[in-house]
PDB file of C-alpha atoms in Angstrom:
ATOM      1  CA  GLN G   7       0.000   0.000   0.000  1.00  0.00           C
ATOM      2  CA  VAL G   8       1.237   3.457  -0.913  1.00  0.00           C
ATOM      3  CA  HIS G   9       0.073   6.814   0.379  1.00  0.00           C
ATOM      4  CA  LEU G  10       0.721  10.185  -1.204  1.00  0.00           C
ATOM      5  CA  VAL G  11       0.387  13.076   1.213  1.00  0.00           C
ATOM      6  CA  GLU G  12       0.461  16.686   0.063  1.00  0.00           C
ATOM      7  CA  SER G  13       1.361  19.614   2.287  1.00  0.00           C
ATOM      8  CA  GLY G  14       2.309  23.264   2.005  1.00  0.00           C
ATOM      9  CA  GLY G  15      -0.978  24.758   0.899  1.00  0.00           C
ATOM     10  CA  GLY G  16      -2.506  27.799   2.518  1.00  0.00           C
ATOM     11  CA  LEU G  17      -3.654  31.371   2.066  1.00  0.00           C
ATOM     12  CA  VAL G  18      -1.324  33.805   0.321  1.00  0.00           C
ATOM     13  CA  GLN G  19      -1.643  37.227  -1.236  1.00  0.00           C
ATOM     14  CA  ALA G  20      -1.335  37.725  -4.969  1.00  0.00           C
ATOM     15  CA  GLY G  21       2.301  37.888  -5.956  1.00  0.00           C
ATOM     16  CA  GLY G  22       3.347  35.607  -3.128  1.00  0.00           C
ATOM     17  CA  SER G  23       4.866  32.140  -3.153  1.00  0.00           C
ATOM     18  CA  LEU G  24       4.108  28.701  -1.778  1.00  0.00           C
ATOM     19  CA  ARG G  25       5.974  25.407  -1.938  1.00  0.00           C
ATOM     20  CA  LEU G  26       3.911  22.234  -2.064  1.00  0.00           C
ATOM     21  CA  SER G  27       5.350  18.870  -1.088  1.00  0.00           C
ATOM     22  CA  CYS G  28       4.109  15.379  -1.919  1.00  0.00           C
ATOM     23  CA  VAL G  29       5.588  12.535   0.098  1.00  0.00           C
ATOM     24  CA  ALA G  30       5.125   8.917  -0.939  1.00  0.00           C
ATOM     25  CA  SER G  31       5.119   6.473   1.951  1.00  0.00           C
ATOM     26  CA  GLY G  32       4.475   2.782   2.416  1.00  0.00           C
ATOM     27  CA  ASP G  33       5.614   0.155  -0.060  1.00  0.00           C
ATOM     28  CA  VAL G  34       7.747   2.515  -2.160  1.00  0.00           C
ATOM     29  CA  PHE G  35      10.859   1.525  -4.088  1.00  0.00           C
ATOM     30  CA  SER G  36      10.855   4.464  -6.477  1.00  0.00           C
ATOM     31  CA  ILE G  37       8.674   7.096  -8.090  1.00  0.00           C
ATOM     32  CA  ASN G  38       8.604   7.146 -11.874  1.00  0.00           C
ATOM     33  CA  SER G  39       6.647  10.047 -13.359  1.00  0.00           C
ATOM     34  CA  ALA G  40       4.874  12.433 -11.008  1.00  0.00           C
ATOM     35  CA  ARG G  41       2.357  15.166 -11.641  1.00  0.00           C
ATOM     36  CA  TRP G  42       0.576  18.024  -9.947  1.00  0.00           C
ATOM     37  CA  TYR G  43      -3.045  18.692 -10.833  1.00  0.00           C
ATOM     38  CA  ARG G  44      -5.424  21.350  -9.573  1.00  0.00           C
ATOM     39  CA  GLN G  45      -9.168  21.689  -9.380  1.00  0.00           C
ATOM     40  CA  ALA G  46     -11.004  24.946  -8.762  1.00  0.00           C
ATOM     41  CA  PRO G  47     -14.625  24.950  -7.540  1.00  0.00           C
ATOM     42  CA  GLY G  48     -17.001  24.018 -10.351  1.00  0.00           C
ATOM     43  CA  LYS G  49     -14.177  23.226 -12.767  1.00  0.00           C
ATOM     44  CA  GLN G  50     -12.495  20.077 -14.008  1.00  0.00           C
ATOM     45  CA  ARG G  51      -9.212  18.809 -12.627  1.00  0.00           C
ATOM     46  CA  ASP G  52      -6.372  20.060 -14.829  1.00  0.00           C
ATOM     47  CA  SER G  53      -2.737  19.063 -15.135  1.00  0.00           C
ATOM     48  CA  VAL G  54      -0.314  21.696 -13.869  1.00  0.00           C
ATOM     49  CA  ALA G  55       3.127  20.103 -14.146  1.00  0.00           C
ATOM     50  CA  VAL G  56       4.786  16.776 -14.890  1.00  0.00           C
ATOM     51  CA  ILE G  57       8.241  15.429 -14.078  1.00  0.00           C
ATOM     52  CA  VAL G  58       9.524  12.225 -15.648  1.00  0.00           C
ATOM     53  CA  PRO G  59      12.262   9.906 -14.323  1.00  0.00           C
ATOM     54  CA  ASN G  60      15.090  11.644 -16.202  1.00  0.00           C
ATOM     55  CA  GLY G  61      14.070  14.967 -14.698  1.00  0.00           C
ATOM     56  CA  GLU G  62      12.450  16.491 -17.758  1.00  0.00           C
ATOM     57  CA  THR G  63       9.442  18.648 -16.983  1.00  0.00           C
ATOM     58  CA  VAL G  64       6.308  19.848 -18.739  1.00  0.00           C
ATOM     59  CA  TYR G  65       4.070  22.712 -17.603  1.00  0.00           C
ATOM     60  CA  ALA G  66       0.618  24.000 -18.380  1.00  0.00           C
ATOM     61  CA  ASP G  67       0.723  27.280 -20.299  1.00  0.00           C
ATOM     62  CA  SER G  68      -0.999  29.051 -17.418  1.00  0.00           C
ATOM     63  CA  VAL G  69       1.848  28.347 -14.967  1.00  0.00           C
ATOM     64  CA  ARG G  70       4.946  28.126 -17.165  1.00  0.00           C
ATOM     65  CA  GLY G  71       7.626  30.468 -15.895  1.00  0.00           C
ATOM     66  CA  ARG G  72       5.994  30.791 -12.458  1.00  0.00           C
ATOM     67  CA  PHE G  73       5.835  27.208 -11.177  1.00  0.00           C
ATOM     68  CA  THR G  74       8.650  24.679 -10.883  1.00  0.00           C
ATOM     69  CA  ILE G  75       8.213  20.952 -10.296  1.00  0.00           C
ATOM     70  CA  SER G  76      11.131  19.026  -8.804  1.00  0.00           C
ATOM     71  CA  ARG G  77      11.864  15.777  -7.022  1.00  0.00           C
ATOM     72  CA  ASP G  78      14.062  14.315  -4.311  1.00  0.00           C
ATOM     73  CA  ASN G  79      14.339  10.608  -5.065  1.00  0.00           C
ATOM     74  CA  ALA G  80      16.080   9.832  -1.769  1.00  0.00           C
ATOM     75  CA  LYS G  81      13.095  11.251   0.118  1.00  0.00           C
ATOM     76  CA  ASN G  82      10.402   9.930  -2.250  1.00  0.00           C
ATOM     77  CA  THR G  83       9.161  13.488  -2.451  1.00  0.00           C
ATOM     78  CA  VAL G  84       7.937  15.711  -5.266  1.00  0.00           C
ATOM     79  CA  TYR G  85       7.703  19.480  -4.924  1.00  0.00           C
ATOM     80  CA  LEU G  86       5.854  22.299  -6.629  1.00  0.00           C
ATOM     81  CA  GLN G  87       7.366  25.731  -6.129  1.00  0.00           C
ATOM     82  CA  MET G  88       4.752  28.342  -6.968  1.00  0.00           C
ATOM     83  CA  ASN G  89       5.830  31.955  -7.449  1.00  0.00           C
ATOM     84  CA  SER G  90       4.007  35.090  -8.561  1.00  0.00           C
ATOM     85  CA  LEU G  91       0.724  33.546  -7.501  1.00  0.00           C
ATOM     86  CA  LYS G  92      -2.521  34.901  -8.911  1.00  0.00           C
ATOM     87  CA  PRO G  93      -6.116  34.617  -7.654  1.00  0.00           C
ATOM     88  CA  ASP G  94      -6.772  32.312 -10.640  1.00  0.00           C
ATOM     89  CA  ASP G  95      -4.327  29.824  -9.087  1.00  0.00           C
ATOM     90  CA  THR G  96      -6.797  29.221  -6.250  1.00  0.00           C
ATOM     91  CA  ALA G  97      -7.666  25.528  -6.241  1.00  0.00           C
ATOM     92  CA  VAL G  98      -7.143  22.221  -4.502  1.00  0.00           C
ATOM     93  CA  TYR G  99      -3.781  20.878  -5.657  1.00  0.00           C
ATOM     94  CA  TYR G 100      -3.392  17.122  -6.044  1.00  0.00           C
ATOM     95  CA  CYS G 101      -0.282  15.002  -6.350  1.00  0.00           C
ATOM     96  CA  ASN G 102      -0.351  12.041  -8.733  1.00  0.00           C
ATOM     97  CA  ALA G 103       2.515   9.595  -9.122  1.00  0.00           C
ATOM     98  CA  ASP G 104       3.493   6.292 -10.711  1.00  0.00           C
ATOM     99  CA  VAL G 105       5.109   4.289  -7.897  1.00  0.00           C
ATOM    100  CA  LYS G 106       7.098   1.075  -8.044  1.00  0.00           C
ATOM    101  CA  ALA G 107       7.036  -1.223  -5.008  1.00  0.00           C
ATOM    102  CA  ARG G 108       9.912  -3.410  -6.262  1.00  0.00           C
ATOM    103  CA  PRO G 109      12.731  -2.874  -8.796  1.00  0.00           C
ATOM    104  CA  LEU G 110      11.149  -5.079 -11.448  1.00  0.00           C
ATOM    105  CA  SER G 111       7.494  -4.519 -10.590  1.00  0.00           C
ATOM    106  CA  PRO G 112       5.289  -2.371 -12.802  1.00  0.00           C
ATOM    107  CA  ALA G 113       4.436   1.095 -11.562  1.00  0.00           C
ATOM    108  CA  THR G 114       1.032   1.754 -10.023  1.00  0.00           C
ATOM    109  CA  ASN G 115      -0.684   5.117 -10.203  1.00  0.00           C
ATOM    110  CA  TYR G 116      -1.724   6.836  -6.971  1.00  0.00           C
ATOM    111  CA  TRP G 117      -3.442  10.083  -5.992  1.00  0.00           C
ATOM    112  CA  GLY G 118      -3.071  12.194  -2.906  1.00  0.00           C
ATOM    113  CA  ARG G 119      -6.039  13.798  -1.165  1.00  0.00           C
ATOM    114  CA  GLY G 120      -5.077  17.319  -2.085  1.00  0.00           C
ATOM    115  CA  THR G 121      -4.071  20.543  -0.391  1.00  0.00           C
ATOM    116  CA  GLN G 122      -5.955  23.827  -0.642  1.00  0.00           C
ATOM    117  CA  VAL G 123      -4.227  26.856  -2.124  1.00  0.00           C
ATOM    118  CA  THR G 124      -6.051  30.176  -1.849  1.00  0.00           C
ATOM    119  CA  VAL G 125      -4.655  33.335  -3.405  1.00  0.00           C
ATOM    120  CA  SER G 126      -6.245  36.604  -2.330  1.00  0.00           C
ATOM    121  CA  SER G 127      -6.249  39.717  -4.494  1.00  0.00           C
TER     122      SER G 127
END
């Protein structure tokens, strides 16, 4: 069993910064690709950023240049550094990751429960 737990959300003024963390615990050998999604009230859940095993990253147009996804493999942790925050960034942010329990086992996809980010104007 694997659990993804997000933290670091909160209330911040426009222009401010937050750093989200996603820690994978339980039966974890390694994290392959990992993603951050967000969902605002009444809207669909959208992809924000992706990081693949070799460290390459992909960002949604709306956050490119402001957000940075990174990973610490030794800590089984994925981060999302969010700078120059805007009220439109207000949403619940979810971590999603492909986790391997053993070196040769296939990866299984997991979701965290989310962390609220609120940006005031």
